[in-house]
N, CA, C and O atoms as a DFTB+ gen file, in Angstrom:
400 C
 N C O
     1  1      29.274     108.725     -89.210
     2  2      29.748     107.360     -89.094
     3  2      30.992     107.135     -89.967
     4  3      31.945     106.486     -89.536
     5  1      30.980     107.677     -91.205
     6  2      32.125     107.413     -92.082
     7  2      33.387     108.079     -91.562
     8  3      34.481     107.552     -91.763
     9  1      33.264     109.243     -90.890
    10  2      34.439     109.877     -90.302
    11  2      35.020     109.005     -89.194
    12  3      36.238     108.907     -89.042
    13  1      34.137     108.372     -88.420
    14  2      34.590     107.459     -87.368
    15  2      35.268     106.240     -87.976
    16  3      36.277     105.764     -87.454
    17  1      34.725     105.739     -89.065
    18  2      35.308     104.576     -89.741
    19  2      36.691     104.913     -90.272
    20  3      37.632     104.138     -90.100
    21  1      36.813     106.052     -90.907
    22  2      38.103     106.491     -91.427
    23  2      39.111     106.648     -90.293
    24  3      40.257     106.214     -90.413
    25  1      38.690     107.261     -89.205
    26  2      39.570     107.453     -88.051
    27  2      40.023     106.121     -87.460
    28  3      41.169     105.994     -87.030
    29  1      39.141     105.136     -87.435
    30  2      39.494     103.817     -86.895
    31  2      40.562     103.140     -87.752
    32  3      41.488     102.528     -87.221
    33  1      40.438     103.246     -89.056
    34  2      41.440     102.642     -89.950
    35  2      42.780     103.350     -89.779
    36  3      43.817     102.698     -89.656
    37  1      42.761     104.664     -89.770
    38  2      44.005     105.426     -89.599
    39  2      44.650     105.081     -88.263
    40  3      45.853     104.827     -88.206
    41  1      43.868     105.068     -87.194
    42  2      44.384     104.744     -85.860
    43  2      45.027     103.358     -85.842
    44  3      46.087     103.175     -85.243
    45  1      44.397     102.390     -86.488
    46  2      44.931     101.030     -86.540
    47  2      46.343     101.021     -87.127
    48  3      47.258     100.428     -86.555
    49  1      46.508     101.680     -88.267
    50  2      47.814     101.660     -88.924
    51  2      48.844     102.514     -88.191
    52  3      50.024     102.164     -88.166
    53  1      48.423     103.619     -87.599
    54  2      49.337     104.432     -86.799
    55  2      49.829     103.621     -85.600
    56  3      51.006     103.690     -85.245
    57  1      48.937     102.858     -84.979
    58  2      49.331     102.007     -83.852
    59  2      50.333     100.939     -84.265
    60  3      51.054     100.402     -83.424
    61  1      50.382     100.629     -85.558
    62  2      51.354      99.660     -86.078
    63  2      52.620     100.345     -86.602
    64  3      53.488      99.682     -87.169
    65  1      52.732     101.649     -86.421
    66  2      53.942     102.364     -86.801
    67  2      53.866     103.195     -88.066
    68  3      54.879     103.745     -88.497
    69  1      52.694     103.301     -88.673
    70  2      52.557     104.113     -89.889
    71  2      52.625     105.597     -89.546
    72  3      52.285     106.014     -88.439
    73  1      53.068     106.371     -90.509
    74  2      53.034     107.819     -90.382
    75  2      51.887     108.352     -91.234
    76  3      51.468     107.708     -92.197
    77  1      51.388     109.519     -90.877
    78  2      50.272     110.112     -91.614
    79  2      50.628     111.512     -92.088
    80  3      51.427     112.216     -91.470
    81  1      50.019     111.892     -93.193
    82  2      50.146     113.246     -93.726
    83  2      48.761     113.654     -94.218
    84  3      48.105     112.897     -94.935
    85  1      48.318     114.843     -93.836
    86  2      47.007     115.327     -94.278
    87  2      47.102     116.638     -95.056
    88  3      46.094     117.150     -95.541
    89  1      48.314     117.180     -95.173
    90  2      48.523     118.422     -95.922
    91  2      49.924     118.420     -96.523
    92  3      50.824     117.746     -96.022
    93  1      50.096     119.175     -97.591
    94  2      51.419     119.312     -98.205
    95  2      52.301     120.168     -97.300
    96  3      51.793     120.819     -96.387
    97  1      53.610     120.178     -97.539
    98  2      54.486     121.045     -96.742
    99  2      54.088     122.527     -96.818
   100  3      54.405     123.303     -95.917
   101  1      53.398     122.910     -97.886
   102  2      52.926     124.291     -98.035
   103  2      51.581     124.527     -97.353
   104  3      51.057     125.640     -97.392
   105  1      51.015     123.494     -96.728
   106  2      49.759     123.639     -96.012
   107  2      48.507     123.354     -96.818
   108  3      47.401     123.608     -96.342
   109  1      48.652     122.834     -98.022
   110  2      47.480     122.518     -98.835
   111  2      46.846     121.221     -98.331
   112  3      47.516     120.193     -98.233
   113  1      45.564     121.277     -98.014
   114  2      44.821     120.126     -97.500
   115  2      44.729     119.039     -98.569
   116  3      44.325     119.313     -99.699
   117  1      45.097     117.824     -98.223
   118  2      45.028     116.696     -99.154
   119  2      43.625     116.107     -99.243
   120  3      43.386     115.203    -100.043
   121  1      42.699     116.603     -98.436
   122  2      41.314     116.130     -98.410
   123  2      41.228     114.632     -98.150
   124  3      40.334     113.947     -98.647
   125  1      42.157     114.151     -97.375
   126  2      42.223     112.751     -96.998
   127  2      43.484     112.552     -96.177
   128  3      44.143     113.516     -95.789
   129  1      43.811     111.308     -95.918
   130  2      44.985     110.979     -95.124
   131  2      45.886     110.037     -95.898
   132  3      45.453     108.979     -96.354
   133  1      47.142     110.430     -96.043
   134  2      48.154     109.542     -96.621
   135  2      48.788     108.781     -95.467
   136  3      49.179     109.372     -94.461
   137  1      48.886     107.489     -95.618
   138  2      49.518     106.613     -94.632
   139  2      50.731     105.972     -95.277
   140  3      50.713     105.666     -96.470
   141  1      51.774     105.767     -94.508
   142  2      52.901     105.009     -95.052
   143  2      53.719     104.408     -93.925
   144  3      53.729     104.890     -92.793
   145  1      54.391     103.351     -94.282
   146  2      55.330     102.720     -93.364
   147  2      56.496     102.232     -94.205
   148  3      56.310     101.577     -95.231
   149  1      57.698     102.559     -93.757
   150  2      58.889     102.143     -94.488
   151  2      59.160     102.968     -95.730
   152  3      59.882     102.527     -96.624
   153  1      58.587     104.167     -95.795
   154  2      58.748     105.048     -96.956
   155  2      59.398     106.351     -96.497
   156  3      58.873     107.039     -95.621
   157  1      60.535     106.683     -97.086
   158  2      61.218     107.941     -96.805
   159  2      61.337     108.693     -98.123
   160  3      62.045     108.248     -99.027
   161  1      60.660     109.815     -98.242
   162  2      60.657     110.585     -99.488
   163  2      61.322     111.948     -99.338
   164  3      61.060     112.853    -100.130
   165  1      62.165     112.104     -98.346
   166  2      62.871     113.380     -98.207
   167  2      63.793     113.586     -99.407
   168  3      64.464     112.649     -99.838
   169  1      63.830     114.791     -99.943
   170  2      64.714     115.052    -101.087
   171  2      66.156     114.632    -100.788
   172  3      66.739     115.026     -99.777
   173  1      66.702     113.841    -101.673
   174  2      68.065     113.356    -101.502
   175  2      68.193     112.144    -100.602
   176  3      69.289     111.608    -100.439
   177  1      67.089     111.702    -100.014
   178  2      67.118     110.564     -99.086
   179  2      65.995     109.571     -99.366
   180  3      65.509     108.921     -98.440
   181  1      65.581     109.442    -100.594
   182  2      64.474     108.538    -100.925
   183  2      64.892     107.101    -100.632
   184  3      65.941     106.633    -101.076
   185  1      64.038     106.413     -99.867
   186  2      64.347     105.035     -99.486
   187  2      63.048     104.285     -99.219
   188  3      62.138     104.813     -98.581
   189  1      62.970     103.065     -99.707
   190  2      61.849     102.173     -99.417
   191  2      62.403     100.964     -98.673
   192  3      63.240     100.231     -99.200
   193  1      61.938     100.762     -97.463
   194  2      62.389      99.630     -96.660
   195  2      61.618      98.371     -97.030
   196  3      60.545      98.434     -97.629
   197  1      62.177      97.245     -96.667
   198  2      61.484      95.977     -96.883
   199  2      60.140      96.032     -96.151
   200  3      60.068      96.465     -95.001
   201  1      59.080      95.588     -96.830
   202  2      57.750      95.588     -96.226
   203  2      57.031      96.926     -96.312
   204  3      56.011      97.114     -95.649
   205  1      57.534      97.854     -97.109
   206  2      56.928      99.187     -97.196
   207  2      55.522      99.128     -97.775
   208  3      55.175      98.228     -98.540
   209  1      54.727     100.112     -97.386
   210  2      53.432     100.339     -98.032
   211  2      53.087     101.816     -97.923
   212  3      53.632     102.545     -97.094
   213  1      52.186     102.226     -98.766
   214  2      51.692     103.591     -98.760
   215  2      50.221     103.550     -99.144
   216  3      49.810     102.715     -99.950
   217  1      49.445     104.429     -98.584
   218  2      48.023     104.441     -98.901
   219  2      47.422     105.820     -98.752
   220  3      48.022     106.720     -98.165
   221  1      46.236     105.967     -99.287
   222  2      45.484     107.215     -99.191
   223  2      44.044     106.849     -98.861
   224  3      43.441     106.008     -99.528
   225  1      43.501     107.481     -97.837
   226  2      42.126     107.237     -97.399
   227  2      41.377     108.557     -97.361
   228  3      41.920     109.577     -96.936
   229  1      40.132     108.535     -97.805
   230  2      39.309     109.741     -97.748
   231  2      37.843     109.348     -97.745
   232  3      37.478     108.253     -98.173
   233  1      37.018     110.247     -97.264
   234  2      35.578     110.046     -97.389
   235  2      35.187     110.511     -98.785
   236  3      35.738     111.484     -99.301
   237  1      34.246     109.820     -99.387
   238  2      33.789     110.186    -100.732
   239  2      33.101     111.541    -100.681
   240  3      32.376     111.848     -99.734
   241  1      33.332     112.341    -101.700
   242  2      32.774     113.692    -101.694
   243  2      31.302     113.741    -102.066
   244  3      30.587     114.626    -101.595
   245  1      30.826     112.821    -102.895
   246  2      29.409     112.868    -103.282
   247  2      28.706     111.517    -103.169
   248  3      27.742     111.248    -103.886
   249  1      29.192     110.681    -102.274
   250  2      28.532     109.400    -101.988
   251  2      28.451     109.267    -100.473
   252  3      29.472     109.099     -99.806
   253  1      27.258     109.339     -99.939
   254  2      27.097     109.264     -98.489
   255  2      27.543     107.902     -97.970
   256  3      27.247     106.864     -98.563
   257  1      28.256     107.930     -96.861
   258  2      28.647     106.700     -96.195
   259  2      29.760     105.926     -96.862
   260  3      29.951     104.748     -96.560
   261  1      30.507     106.555     -97.767
   262  2      31.558     105.838     -98.491
   263  2      32.935     106.333     -98.056
   264  3      33.197     107.535     -98.012
   265  1      33.808     105.375     -97.733
   266  2      35.218     105.651     -97.468
   267  2      36.001     105.045     -98.618
   268  3      35.843     103.863     -98.926
   269  1      36.832     105.835     -99.246
   270  2      37.673     105.352    -100.348
   271  2      39.069     105.066     -99.817
   272  3      39.593     105.822     -98.999
   273  1      39.669     103.979    -100.280
   274  2      41.041     103.663     -99.875
   275  2      41.829     103.154    -101.073
   276  3      41.308     102.455    -101.942
   277  1      43.091     103.525    -101.087
   278  2      44.019     103.120    -102.145
   279  2      45.327     102.746    -101.461
   280  3      45.870     103.542    -100.694
   281  1      45.836     101.563    -101.724
   282  2      47.087     101.125    -101.110
   283  2      48.050     100.603    -102.161
   284  3      47.645     100.009    -103.161
   285  1      49.330     100.836    -101.915
   286  2      50.408     100.279    -102.729
   287  2      51.419      99.679    -101.773
   288  3      51.596     100.166    -100.656
   289  1      52.078      98.625    -102.213
   290  2      53.093      97.991    -101.376
   291  2      54.199      97.433    -102.259
   292  3      54.011      97.190    -103.451
   293  1      55.344      97.241    -101.645
   294  2      56.493      96.723    -102.381
   295  2      56.367      95.265    -102.734
   296  3      57.110      94.752    -103.571
   297  1      55.436      94.601    -102.104
   298  2      55.229      93.182    -102.404
   299  2      53.749      92.854    -102.306
   300  3      53.052      93.330    -101.410
   301  1      53.286      92.045    -103.227
   302  2      51.855      91.748    -103.355
   303  2      51.269      91.172    -102.074
   304  3      50.174      91.557    -101.666
   305  1      51.981      90.264    -101.444
   306  2      51.481      89.634    -100.222
   307  2      51.260      90.681     -99.121
   308  3      50.239      90.668     -98.434
   309  1      52.217      91.569     -98.970
   310  2      52.107      92.633     -97.961
   311  2      50.931      93.558     -98.304
   312  3      50.161      93.940     -97.422
   313  1      50.799      93.911     -99.570
   314  2      49.704      94.777     -99.996
   315  2      48.343      94.171     -99.707
   316  3      47.438      94.856     -99.229
   317  1      48.205      92.901     -99.994
   318  2      46.928      92.218     -99.718
   319  2      46.629      92.187     -98.225
   320  3      45.480      92.336     -97.810
   321  1      47.671      91.991     -97.421
   322  2      47.500      91.956     -95.973
   323  2      47.042      93.321     -95.445
   324  3      46.151      93.394     -94.600
   325  1      47.648      94.388     -95.941
   326  2      47.269      95.745     -95.529
   327  2      45.813      96.015     -95.911
   328  3      45.033      96.503     -95.094
   329  1      45.455      95.697     -97.151
   330  2      44.079      95.903     -97.618
   331  2      43.092      95.078     -96.791
   332  3      42.006      95.552     -96.458
   333  1      43.471      93.856     -96.465
   334  2      42.606      92.976     -95.673
   335  2      42.344      93.575     -94.289
   336  3      41.224      93.509     -93.782
   337  1      43.375      94.155     -93.685
   338  2      43.199      94.779     -92.369
   339  2      42.227      95.959     -92.441
   340  3      41.338      96.091     -91.600
   341  1      42.404      96.808     -93.446
   342  2      41.516      97.971     -93.592
   343  2      40.076      97.522     -93.815
   344  3      39.151      98.052     -93.199
   345  1      39.892      96.551     -94.690
   346  2      38.532      96.058     -94.967
   347  2      37.906      95.425     -93.734
   348  3      36.715      95.604     -93.480
   349  1      38.698      94.689     -92.972
   350  2      38.166      94.039     -91.770
   351  2      37.629      95.076     -90.785
   352  3      36.559      94.887     -90.207
   353  1      38.355      96.153     -90.597
   354  2      37.894      97.208     -89.685
   355  2      36.588      97.803     -90.197
   356  3      35.625      97.944     -89.442
   357  1      36.557      98.150     -91.471
   358  2      35.365      98.790     -92.038
   359  2      34.166      97.848     -92.065
   360  3      33.040      98.273     -91.808
   361  1      34.399      96.573     -92.372
   362  2      33.297      95.612     -92.456
   363  2      32.796      95.183     -91.085
   364  3      31.588      95.145     -90.853
   365  1      33.711      94.859     -90.173
   366  2      33.310      94.301     -88.881
   367  2      32.865      95.359     -87.880
   368  3      31.900      95.148     -87.146
   369  1      33.551      96.482     -87.841
   370  2      33.211      97.507     -86.852
   371  2      32.143      98.482     -87.339
   372  3      31.444      99.097     -86.534
   373  1      32.020      98.623     -88.674
   374  2      31.118      99.647     -89.204
   375  2      30.143      99.110     -90.249
   376  3      29.507      99.887     -90.961
   377  1      30.023      97.793     -90.343
   378  2      29.106      97.141     -91.293
   379  2      29.328      97.608     -92.731
   380  3      28.383      97.727     -93.511
   381  1      30.583      97.868     -93.065
   382  2      30.921      98.324     -94.413
   383  2      30.821      97.217     -95.441
   384  3      30.882      96.032     -95.113
   385  1      30.666      97.623     -96.687
   386  2      30.602      96.688     -97.812
   387  2      31.522      97.191     -98.910
   388  3      31.605      98.395     -99.156
   389  1      32.207      96.277     -99.564
   390  2      33.070      96.634    -100.685
   391  2      32.178      96.994    -101.865
   392  3      31.281      96.232    -102.226
   393  1      32.427      98.161    -102.470
   394  2      31.591      98.570    -103.600
   395  2      32.351      98.595    -104.916
   396  3      31.722      98.585    -105.974
   397  1      33.648      98.627    -104.894
   398  2      34.444      98.526    -106.122
   399  2      35.900      98.364    -105.824
   400  3      36.711      98.263    -106.745
């Protein structure tokens, strides 16, 4: 169930234009999914667009049924909106509860 919940959150943000990364350029597994929109971190071309956000989502390694999420945004209002969307998916579609 938690893998489905994680996939639903990732799909939601990808459908809104977010990009995802699950491994480093060297192929090292990040053990989760990095999401971002409006973030360009190419060497020599670092740029943050208006409304940018970045996040990391993963299933907890030793807590059954737990999805962990961490988000950052260039503006507090945007960050709260992104977090609210993720929580809504987890709470409404998967009966999730905020634990911390």
